[in-house]
XYZ file of C-alpha atoms in Angstrom:
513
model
C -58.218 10.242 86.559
C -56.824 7.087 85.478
C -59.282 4.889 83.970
C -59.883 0.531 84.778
C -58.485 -1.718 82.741
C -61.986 -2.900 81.907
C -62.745 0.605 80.811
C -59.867 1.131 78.701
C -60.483 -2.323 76.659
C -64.344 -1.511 75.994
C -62.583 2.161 74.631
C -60.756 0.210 72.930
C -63.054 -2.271 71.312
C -65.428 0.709 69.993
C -62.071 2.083 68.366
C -61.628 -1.207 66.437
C -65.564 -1.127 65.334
C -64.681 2.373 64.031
C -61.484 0.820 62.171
C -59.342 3.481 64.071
C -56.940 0.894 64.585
C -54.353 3.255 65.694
C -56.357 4.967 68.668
C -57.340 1.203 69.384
C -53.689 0.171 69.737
C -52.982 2.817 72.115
C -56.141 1.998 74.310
C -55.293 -1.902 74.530
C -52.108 -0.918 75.339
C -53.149 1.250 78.170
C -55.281 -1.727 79.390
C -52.515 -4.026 79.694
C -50.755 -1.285 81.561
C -53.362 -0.765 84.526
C -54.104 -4.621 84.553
C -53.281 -6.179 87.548
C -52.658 -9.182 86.588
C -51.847 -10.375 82.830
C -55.008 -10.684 80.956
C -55.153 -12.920 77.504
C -57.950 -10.963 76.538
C -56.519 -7.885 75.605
C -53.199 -9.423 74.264
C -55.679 -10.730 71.662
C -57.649 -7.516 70.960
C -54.263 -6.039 70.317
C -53.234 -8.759 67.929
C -56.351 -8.583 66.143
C -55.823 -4.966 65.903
C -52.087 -5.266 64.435
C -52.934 -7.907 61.963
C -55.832 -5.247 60.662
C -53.275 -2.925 60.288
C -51.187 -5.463 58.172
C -48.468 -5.253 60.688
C -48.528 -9.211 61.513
C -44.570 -9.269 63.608
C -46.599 -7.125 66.101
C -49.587 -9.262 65.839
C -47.833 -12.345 66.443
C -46.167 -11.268 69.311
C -49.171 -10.562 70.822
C -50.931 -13.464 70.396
C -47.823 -15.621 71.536
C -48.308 -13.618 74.583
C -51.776 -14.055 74.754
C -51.491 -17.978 74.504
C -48.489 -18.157 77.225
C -50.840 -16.517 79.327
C -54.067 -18.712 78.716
C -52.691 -21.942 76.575
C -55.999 -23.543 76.836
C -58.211 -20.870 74.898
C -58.550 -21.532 71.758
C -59.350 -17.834 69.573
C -55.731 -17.086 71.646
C -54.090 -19.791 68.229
C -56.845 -18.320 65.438
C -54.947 -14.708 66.510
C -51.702 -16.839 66.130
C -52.462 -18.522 62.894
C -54.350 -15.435 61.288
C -50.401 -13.754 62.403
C -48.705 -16.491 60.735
C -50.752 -16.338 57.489
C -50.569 -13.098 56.915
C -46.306 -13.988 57.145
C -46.909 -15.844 54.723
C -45.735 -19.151 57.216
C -48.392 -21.227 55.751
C -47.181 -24.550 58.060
C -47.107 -22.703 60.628
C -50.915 -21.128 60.843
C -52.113 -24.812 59.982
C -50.619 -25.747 63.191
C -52.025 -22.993 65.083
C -55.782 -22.882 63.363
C -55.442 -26.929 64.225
C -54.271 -26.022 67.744
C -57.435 -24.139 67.787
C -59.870 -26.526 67.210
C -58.136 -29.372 68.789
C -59.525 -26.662 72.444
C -62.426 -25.985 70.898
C -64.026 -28.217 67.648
C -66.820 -25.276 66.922
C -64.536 -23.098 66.454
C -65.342 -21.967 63.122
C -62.617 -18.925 62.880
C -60.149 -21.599 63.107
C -61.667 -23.679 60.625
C -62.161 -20.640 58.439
C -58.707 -19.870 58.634
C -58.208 -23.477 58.542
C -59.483 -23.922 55.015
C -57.929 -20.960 53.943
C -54.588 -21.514 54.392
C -55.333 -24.880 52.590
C -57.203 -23.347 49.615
C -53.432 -20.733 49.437
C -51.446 -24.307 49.841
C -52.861 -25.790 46.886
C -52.898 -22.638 44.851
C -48.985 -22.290 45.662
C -48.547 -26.614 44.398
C -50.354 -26.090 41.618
C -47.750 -23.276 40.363
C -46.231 -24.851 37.140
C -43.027 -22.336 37.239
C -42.549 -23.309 41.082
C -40.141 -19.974 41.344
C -37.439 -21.507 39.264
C -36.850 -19.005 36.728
C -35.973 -16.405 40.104
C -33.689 -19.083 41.440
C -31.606 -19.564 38.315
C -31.970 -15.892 37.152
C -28.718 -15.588 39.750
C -25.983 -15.265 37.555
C -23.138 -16.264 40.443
C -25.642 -19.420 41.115
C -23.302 -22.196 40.092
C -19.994 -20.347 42.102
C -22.263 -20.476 45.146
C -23.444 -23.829 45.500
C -19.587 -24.810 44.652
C -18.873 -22.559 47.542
C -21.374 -23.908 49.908
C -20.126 -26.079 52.802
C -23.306 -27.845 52.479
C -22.985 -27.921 48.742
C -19.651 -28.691 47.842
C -19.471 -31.978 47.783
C -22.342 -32.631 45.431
C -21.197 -29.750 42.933
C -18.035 -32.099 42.121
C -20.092 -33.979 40.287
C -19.712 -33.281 36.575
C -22.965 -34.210 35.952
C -24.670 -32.803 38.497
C -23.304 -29.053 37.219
C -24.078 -29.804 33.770
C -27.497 -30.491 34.727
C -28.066 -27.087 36.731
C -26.341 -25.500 33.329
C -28.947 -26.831 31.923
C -31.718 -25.914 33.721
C -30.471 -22.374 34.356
C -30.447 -21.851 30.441
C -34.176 -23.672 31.139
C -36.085 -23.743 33.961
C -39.095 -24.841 32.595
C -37.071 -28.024 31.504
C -37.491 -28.762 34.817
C -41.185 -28.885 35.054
C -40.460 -30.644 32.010
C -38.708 -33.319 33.113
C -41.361 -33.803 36.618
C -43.727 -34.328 34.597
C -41.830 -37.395 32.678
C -41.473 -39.086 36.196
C -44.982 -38.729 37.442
C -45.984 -40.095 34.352
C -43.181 -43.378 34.674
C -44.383 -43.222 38.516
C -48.408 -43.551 37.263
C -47.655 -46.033 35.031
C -46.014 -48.244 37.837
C -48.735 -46.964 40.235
C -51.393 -48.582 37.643
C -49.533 -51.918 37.659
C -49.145 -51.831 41.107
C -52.924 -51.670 41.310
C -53.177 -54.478 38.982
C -51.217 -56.288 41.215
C -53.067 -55.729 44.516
C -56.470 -56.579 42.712
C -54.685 -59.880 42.007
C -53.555 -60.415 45.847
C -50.227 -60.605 44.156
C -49.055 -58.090 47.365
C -45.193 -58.256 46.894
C -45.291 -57.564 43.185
C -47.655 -54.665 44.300
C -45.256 -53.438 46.788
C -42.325 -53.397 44.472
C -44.440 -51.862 42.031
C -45.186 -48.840 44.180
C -41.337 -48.274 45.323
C -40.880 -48.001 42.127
C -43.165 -45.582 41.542
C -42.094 -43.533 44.840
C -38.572 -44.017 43.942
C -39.366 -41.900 40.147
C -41.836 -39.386 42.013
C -42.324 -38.382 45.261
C -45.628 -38.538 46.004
C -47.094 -39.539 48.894
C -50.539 -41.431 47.365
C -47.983 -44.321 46.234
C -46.371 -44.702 49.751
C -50.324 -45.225 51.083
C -50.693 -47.773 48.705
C -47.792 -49.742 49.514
C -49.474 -49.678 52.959
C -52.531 -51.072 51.781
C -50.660 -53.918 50.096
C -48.539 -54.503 53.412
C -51.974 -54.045 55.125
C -53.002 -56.690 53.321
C -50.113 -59.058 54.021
C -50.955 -58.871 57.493
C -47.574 -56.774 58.437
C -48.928 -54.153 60.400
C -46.002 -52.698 62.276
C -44.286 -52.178 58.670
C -47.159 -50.787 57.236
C -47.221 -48.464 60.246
C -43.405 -47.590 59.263
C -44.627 -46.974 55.816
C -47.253 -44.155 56.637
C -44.866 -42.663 59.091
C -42.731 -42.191 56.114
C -45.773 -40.652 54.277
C -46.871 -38.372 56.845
C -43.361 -37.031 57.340
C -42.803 -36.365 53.965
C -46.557 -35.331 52.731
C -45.599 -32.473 55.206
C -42.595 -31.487 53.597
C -43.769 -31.963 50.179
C -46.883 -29.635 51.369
C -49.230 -32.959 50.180
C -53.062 -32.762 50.666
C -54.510 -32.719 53.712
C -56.729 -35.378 52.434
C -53.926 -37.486 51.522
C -52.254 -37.000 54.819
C -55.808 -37.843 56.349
C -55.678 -40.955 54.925
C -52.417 -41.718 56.048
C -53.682 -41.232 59.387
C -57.081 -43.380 59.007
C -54.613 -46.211 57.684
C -52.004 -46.469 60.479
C -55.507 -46.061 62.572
C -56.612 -49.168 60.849
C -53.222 -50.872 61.226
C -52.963 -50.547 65.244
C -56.087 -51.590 65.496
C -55.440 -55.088 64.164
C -52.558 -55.085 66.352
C -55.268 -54.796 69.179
C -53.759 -51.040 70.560
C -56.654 -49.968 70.996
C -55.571 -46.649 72.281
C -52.963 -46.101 69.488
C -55.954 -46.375 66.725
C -57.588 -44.144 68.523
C -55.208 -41.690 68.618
C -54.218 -41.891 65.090
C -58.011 -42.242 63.869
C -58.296 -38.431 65.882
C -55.515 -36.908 63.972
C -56.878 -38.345 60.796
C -60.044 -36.576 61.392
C -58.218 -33.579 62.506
C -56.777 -33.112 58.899
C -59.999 -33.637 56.950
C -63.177 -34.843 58.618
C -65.280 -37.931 57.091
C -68.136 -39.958 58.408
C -66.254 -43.539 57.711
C -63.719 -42.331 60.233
C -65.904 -40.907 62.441
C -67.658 -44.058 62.749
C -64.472 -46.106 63.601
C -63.029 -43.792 66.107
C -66.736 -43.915 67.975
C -66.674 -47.531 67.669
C -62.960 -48.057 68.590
C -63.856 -46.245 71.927
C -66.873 -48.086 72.684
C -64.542 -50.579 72.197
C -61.874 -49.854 74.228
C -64.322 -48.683 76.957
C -65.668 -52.464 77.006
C -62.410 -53.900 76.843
C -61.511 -51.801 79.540
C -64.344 -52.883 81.780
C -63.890 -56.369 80.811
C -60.632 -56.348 82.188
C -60.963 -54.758 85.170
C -63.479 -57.356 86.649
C -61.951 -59.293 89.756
C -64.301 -61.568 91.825
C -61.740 -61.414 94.708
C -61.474 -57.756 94.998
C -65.270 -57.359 94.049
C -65.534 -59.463 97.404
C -63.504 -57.192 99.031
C -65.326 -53.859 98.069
C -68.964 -55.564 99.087
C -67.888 -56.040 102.448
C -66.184 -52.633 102.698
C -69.407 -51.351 101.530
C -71.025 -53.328 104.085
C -69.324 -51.610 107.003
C -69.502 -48.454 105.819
C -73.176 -48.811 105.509
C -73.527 -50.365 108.874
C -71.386 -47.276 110.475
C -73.819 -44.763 108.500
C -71.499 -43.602 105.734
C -73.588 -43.851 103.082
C -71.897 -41.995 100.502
C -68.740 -44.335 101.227
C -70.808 -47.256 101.221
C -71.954 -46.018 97.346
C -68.668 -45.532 96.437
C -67.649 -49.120 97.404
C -70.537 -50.735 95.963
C -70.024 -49.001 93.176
C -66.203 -50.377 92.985
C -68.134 -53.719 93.207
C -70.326 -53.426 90.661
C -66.987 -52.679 88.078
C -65.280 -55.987 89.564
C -68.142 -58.000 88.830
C -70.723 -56.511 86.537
C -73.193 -59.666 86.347
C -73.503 -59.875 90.185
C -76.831 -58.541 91.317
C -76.149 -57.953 95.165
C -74.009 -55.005 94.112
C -76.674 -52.794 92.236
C -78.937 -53.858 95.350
C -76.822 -53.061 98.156
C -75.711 -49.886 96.435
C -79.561 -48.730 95.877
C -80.039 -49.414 99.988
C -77.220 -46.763 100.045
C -78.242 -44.514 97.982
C -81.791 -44.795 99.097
C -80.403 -43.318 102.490
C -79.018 -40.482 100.519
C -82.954 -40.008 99.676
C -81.975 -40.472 95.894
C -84.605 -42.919 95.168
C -84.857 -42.316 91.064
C -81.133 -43.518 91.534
C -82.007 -46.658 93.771
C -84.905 -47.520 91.766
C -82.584 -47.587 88.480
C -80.360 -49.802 90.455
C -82.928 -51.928 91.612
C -83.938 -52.910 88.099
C -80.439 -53.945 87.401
C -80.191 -55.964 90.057
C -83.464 -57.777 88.418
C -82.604 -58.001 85.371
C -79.316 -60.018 86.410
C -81.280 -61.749 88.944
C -85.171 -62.101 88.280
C -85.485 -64.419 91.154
C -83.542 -61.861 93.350
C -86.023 -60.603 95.852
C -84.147 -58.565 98.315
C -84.215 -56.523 94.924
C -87.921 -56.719 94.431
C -88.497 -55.398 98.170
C -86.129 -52.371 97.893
C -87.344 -51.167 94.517
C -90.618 -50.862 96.119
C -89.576 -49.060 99.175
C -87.843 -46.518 96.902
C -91.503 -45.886 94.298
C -93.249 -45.555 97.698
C -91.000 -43.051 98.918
C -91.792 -41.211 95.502
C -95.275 -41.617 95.691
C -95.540 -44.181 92.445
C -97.939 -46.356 94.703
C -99.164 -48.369 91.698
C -95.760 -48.867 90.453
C -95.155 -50.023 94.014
C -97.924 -52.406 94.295
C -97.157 -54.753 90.833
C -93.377 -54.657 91.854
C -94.507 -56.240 95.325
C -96.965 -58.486 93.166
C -93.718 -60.150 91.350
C -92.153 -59.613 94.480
C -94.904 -62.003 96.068
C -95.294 -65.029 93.140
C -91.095 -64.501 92.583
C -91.516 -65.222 96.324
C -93.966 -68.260 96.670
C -92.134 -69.765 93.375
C -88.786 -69.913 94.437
C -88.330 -69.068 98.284
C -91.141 -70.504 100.096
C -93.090 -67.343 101.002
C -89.557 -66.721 103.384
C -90.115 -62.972 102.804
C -94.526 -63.125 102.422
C -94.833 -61.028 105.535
C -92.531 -58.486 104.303
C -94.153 -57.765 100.859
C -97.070 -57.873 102.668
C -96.506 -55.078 104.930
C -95.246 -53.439 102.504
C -98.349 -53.934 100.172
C -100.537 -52.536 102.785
C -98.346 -49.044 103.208
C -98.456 -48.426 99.734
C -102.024 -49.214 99.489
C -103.091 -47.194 102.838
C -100.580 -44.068 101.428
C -102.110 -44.286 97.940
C -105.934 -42.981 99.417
C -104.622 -41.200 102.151
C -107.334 -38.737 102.485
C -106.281 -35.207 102.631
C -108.015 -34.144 105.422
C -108.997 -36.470 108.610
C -112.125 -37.834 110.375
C -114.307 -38.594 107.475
C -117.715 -40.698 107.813
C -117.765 -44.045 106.388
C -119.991 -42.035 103.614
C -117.343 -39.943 103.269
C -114.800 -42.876 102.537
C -117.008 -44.569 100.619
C -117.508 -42.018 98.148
C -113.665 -41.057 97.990
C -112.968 -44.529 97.196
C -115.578 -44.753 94.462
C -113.788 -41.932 92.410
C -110.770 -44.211 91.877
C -110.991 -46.205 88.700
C -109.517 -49.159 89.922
C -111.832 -49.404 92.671
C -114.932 -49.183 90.295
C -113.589 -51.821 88.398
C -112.976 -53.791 91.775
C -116.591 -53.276 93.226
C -118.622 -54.525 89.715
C -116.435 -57.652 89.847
C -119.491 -60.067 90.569
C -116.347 -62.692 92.234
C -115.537 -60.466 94.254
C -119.377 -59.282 95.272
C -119.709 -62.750 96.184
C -117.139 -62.592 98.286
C -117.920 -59.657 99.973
C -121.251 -60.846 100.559
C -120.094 -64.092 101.437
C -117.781 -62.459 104.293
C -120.648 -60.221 106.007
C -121.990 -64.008 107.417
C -118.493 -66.041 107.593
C -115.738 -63.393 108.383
C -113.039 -66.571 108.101
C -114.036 -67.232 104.558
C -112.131 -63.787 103.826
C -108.897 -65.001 104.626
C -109.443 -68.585 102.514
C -110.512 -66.232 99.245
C -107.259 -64.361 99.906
C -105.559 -67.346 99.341
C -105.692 -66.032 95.420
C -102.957 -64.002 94.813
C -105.662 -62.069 92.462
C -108.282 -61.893 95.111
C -106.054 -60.965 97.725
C -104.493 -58.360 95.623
C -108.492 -57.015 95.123
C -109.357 -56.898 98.583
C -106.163 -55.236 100.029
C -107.307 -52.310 97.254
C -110.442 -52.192 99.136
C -109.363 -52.482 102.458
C -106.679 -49.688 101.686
C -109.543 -47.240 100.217
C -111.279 -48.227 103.399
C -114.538 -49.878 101.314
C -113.773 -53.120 103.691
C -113.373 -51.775 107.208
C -110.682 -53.554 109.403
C -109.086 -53.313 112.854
C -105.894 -51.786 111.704
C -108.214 -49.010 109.739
């Protein structure tokens, strides 16, 4: 009986644990067989399994396979770049452990691998012999290159020859002579430096061709960038660390060097105000060798650009437009609509508080209240005189059952109110006051005595403090003879605040109770 593919890959998995790679080969490959449908998976076990075995062609077929299939999974490019390495393509596992954590940046096989082929990079640069002695061991080398279509031309050159003579009696003479120039290019380098400290820029500029011009290496093309940096040409300092990228990577330069390459032309877009360009260049810096300085730019440029972004997208007109969209989906019943346009309101003009207010009335009707509430304060805090706001945030805490919360947002609401609108919207808050108030000692059960109220209302802390205020036992014993005096005392916004307490606990018994 033929067995799932499933079955065949967990078979195939305890093979590999028991490094019998070969009965493991044969059980992948049944799985991919009775699959149904191509799987990723086991294209990857198999890989795995080949580059064990040392046989890495096989290996990195199947994990080119396995990333055709899935191209968005990133162990599919550590199977690809552990293939590569083992090659020996160094360039080409960087770009696949990269790939790798570009999907996924806690990857750490691909950053394992990562580092590794790095560490094997600068073992092979710091070679001194550079396999010249094997090239110019070939005794028919000088016929060959003469032969060369690509070759000929420069092999007419008398000198030219006489220099390979040369070096094929002496390949170290080579070396030799590399070393001469980076020591000419360092000493140009250093004045070049001196020059830059000076703000003498074009002296420092010419300073550092020369220095690329007797060596390549790539740390004096940065600096020339830094010097045209400096100068305030951006776009040719740009062209300058294009230059140093593309040839760090065929030079096989440090991926800290090339990092900074990166950072710079980061650096340079973003005084061009491309935004989005810095961004991108301050990712691939960080992509070659990770550093908090970067870091901290590329969040910043974002934040940035995000605000930029925002800034720009603000329209009165069309904010106009989206209110009174919102408006009629609201009035139809479509509240999640009506959110939606508000919300398109609130991005065309940020500082306007009706937005965050209408768009808590929507979402209120949604029953999202937290939501509404948040809303509510950012309508305030554009508008502290905004009472509409006021009223709605306090709807929304009495819906939650924050009753307290309720009752000092209603008590701004009220002095906001008397201060700036004439008491227009008193009755309102008022109403309002009172539901909160009667909901906060709802009792649980009904029909109680008075006693039974009384004593209820006594547990509450506030109340306690309420009832030994000696104003307000004046009052109270002022209203048992003249009823009418009540409603002067409540008058006080701090009175009236105390009695509606008591009249909510039901300690002062009224007609509505």
């Amino acid at each position: 009986m033929s067995l799932s593919a499933d079955e065949y890959k967990q078979q195939g998995n305890t093979a590999f644990s028991s490094k019998e790679y070969e009965k493991a080969i044969d059980l992948f490959t049944k799985a991919i067989e009775v699959s149904e449908t191509p799987n990723h998976v086991l294209y990857s076990n198999r890989s795995a399994t080949y580059a064990s075995m040392k046989k890495f062609g096989e290996a990195l077929k199947d994990a080119d396979e396995c990333t055709k299939i899935n191209p968005t999974w990133s162990k599919g490019y550590n199977r690809k770049g552990a293939a590569h390495f083992g090659l020996g393509d160094l360039d080409e596992a960087e770009t696949a452990y990269k790939k790798a954590l570009e999907l996924d940046a806690n990857n750490k096989a691909a950053q394992d691998g990562l580092d590794q082929v790095r560490r094997t990079q600068e073992s092979r640069q710091a070679q001194p012999d550079l396999g010249l002695s094997k090239l110019f061991a070939d005794p028919n080398l000088i016929e060959n290159l003469k032969k060369n279509p690509k070759t000929t031309e420069l092999m007419k050159d008398p000198t030219l020859v006489a220099k390979l003579i040369g070096y094929k009696a002496n390949p170290q003479s080579i070396v030799d002579e590399e070393d001469k120039d980076k020591a000419e290019a360092d000493k140009a380098k250093a004045e070049g430096n001196k020059a830059y400290k000076a703000h003498n820029f074009d002296e420092a500029i010419a300073q550092y061709n020369k220095a690329w011009d007797l060596y390549k290496d790539i740390t004096y093309l940065n600096n020339r960038s830094a010097a045209e940096f400096e100068k305030g040409d951006y776009e040719t300092a740009i062209n300058t660390l294009t230059e140093a990228v593309e040839q760090g990577r065929d030079l096989r330069a440090d991926y800290k060097i090339i990092a900074k390459s990166f950072a710079r032309m980061g650096n340079s877009y973003y005084k061009l105000n491309d935004l989005n360009k810095a961004i991108e260049f301050y990712q691939k810096s960080l992509t070659e060798h990770r550093t908090a300085d970067i870091l901290t730019k590329l969040r910043n440029t974002e934040k940035e650009l995000k605000t930029k972004e925002a800034e720009e997208y603000i329209n009165p007109e069309k904010a106009e437009e989206a209110r009174l969209e919102g408006k009629e989906y609201f009035t139809k019943g479509d509240w999640p609509k009506a959110v939606e346009a508000y919300t398109e309101m609130i991005k065309r003009a940020p500082e306007d508080a009706r937005g965050y207010s209408n768009r808590a009335a929507a979402l209120a009707k949604l029953m999202s209240f937290p939501s509404a509430i948040e809303d509510c304060d950012k309508a305030i805090q554009k508008d502290p005189n905004f009472i509409r706001a006021y009223i709605r945030k306090a709807t929304a805490q009495i819906a939650v059952k924050e009753f307290s919360s309720a009752l000092e947002t209603l008590d701004i609401a009220r002095t906001k109110d008397a201060e700036t609108n004439n008491g227009t919207s008193a009755k309102e808050i008022d109403q309002l006051y009172y539901k909160a108030s009667a909901q906060r000692f709802q009792p649980a059960e009904g029909n109680e005595t008075p006693e039974q109220v009384y004593q209820r209302a006594m547990k509450d802390p506030e109340v306690q403090r309420i009832m030994q205020d000696p104003v307000i036992q004046s009052i109270l014993s002022q209203a048992q003879s003249d009823p009418a005096a009540l409603q002067e005392h409540m008058k006080n916004p701090e009175v009236f605040k105390k009695i509606q307490t008591l009249i909510a606990a039901g300690i002062i018994q009224t007609g509505r109770r």
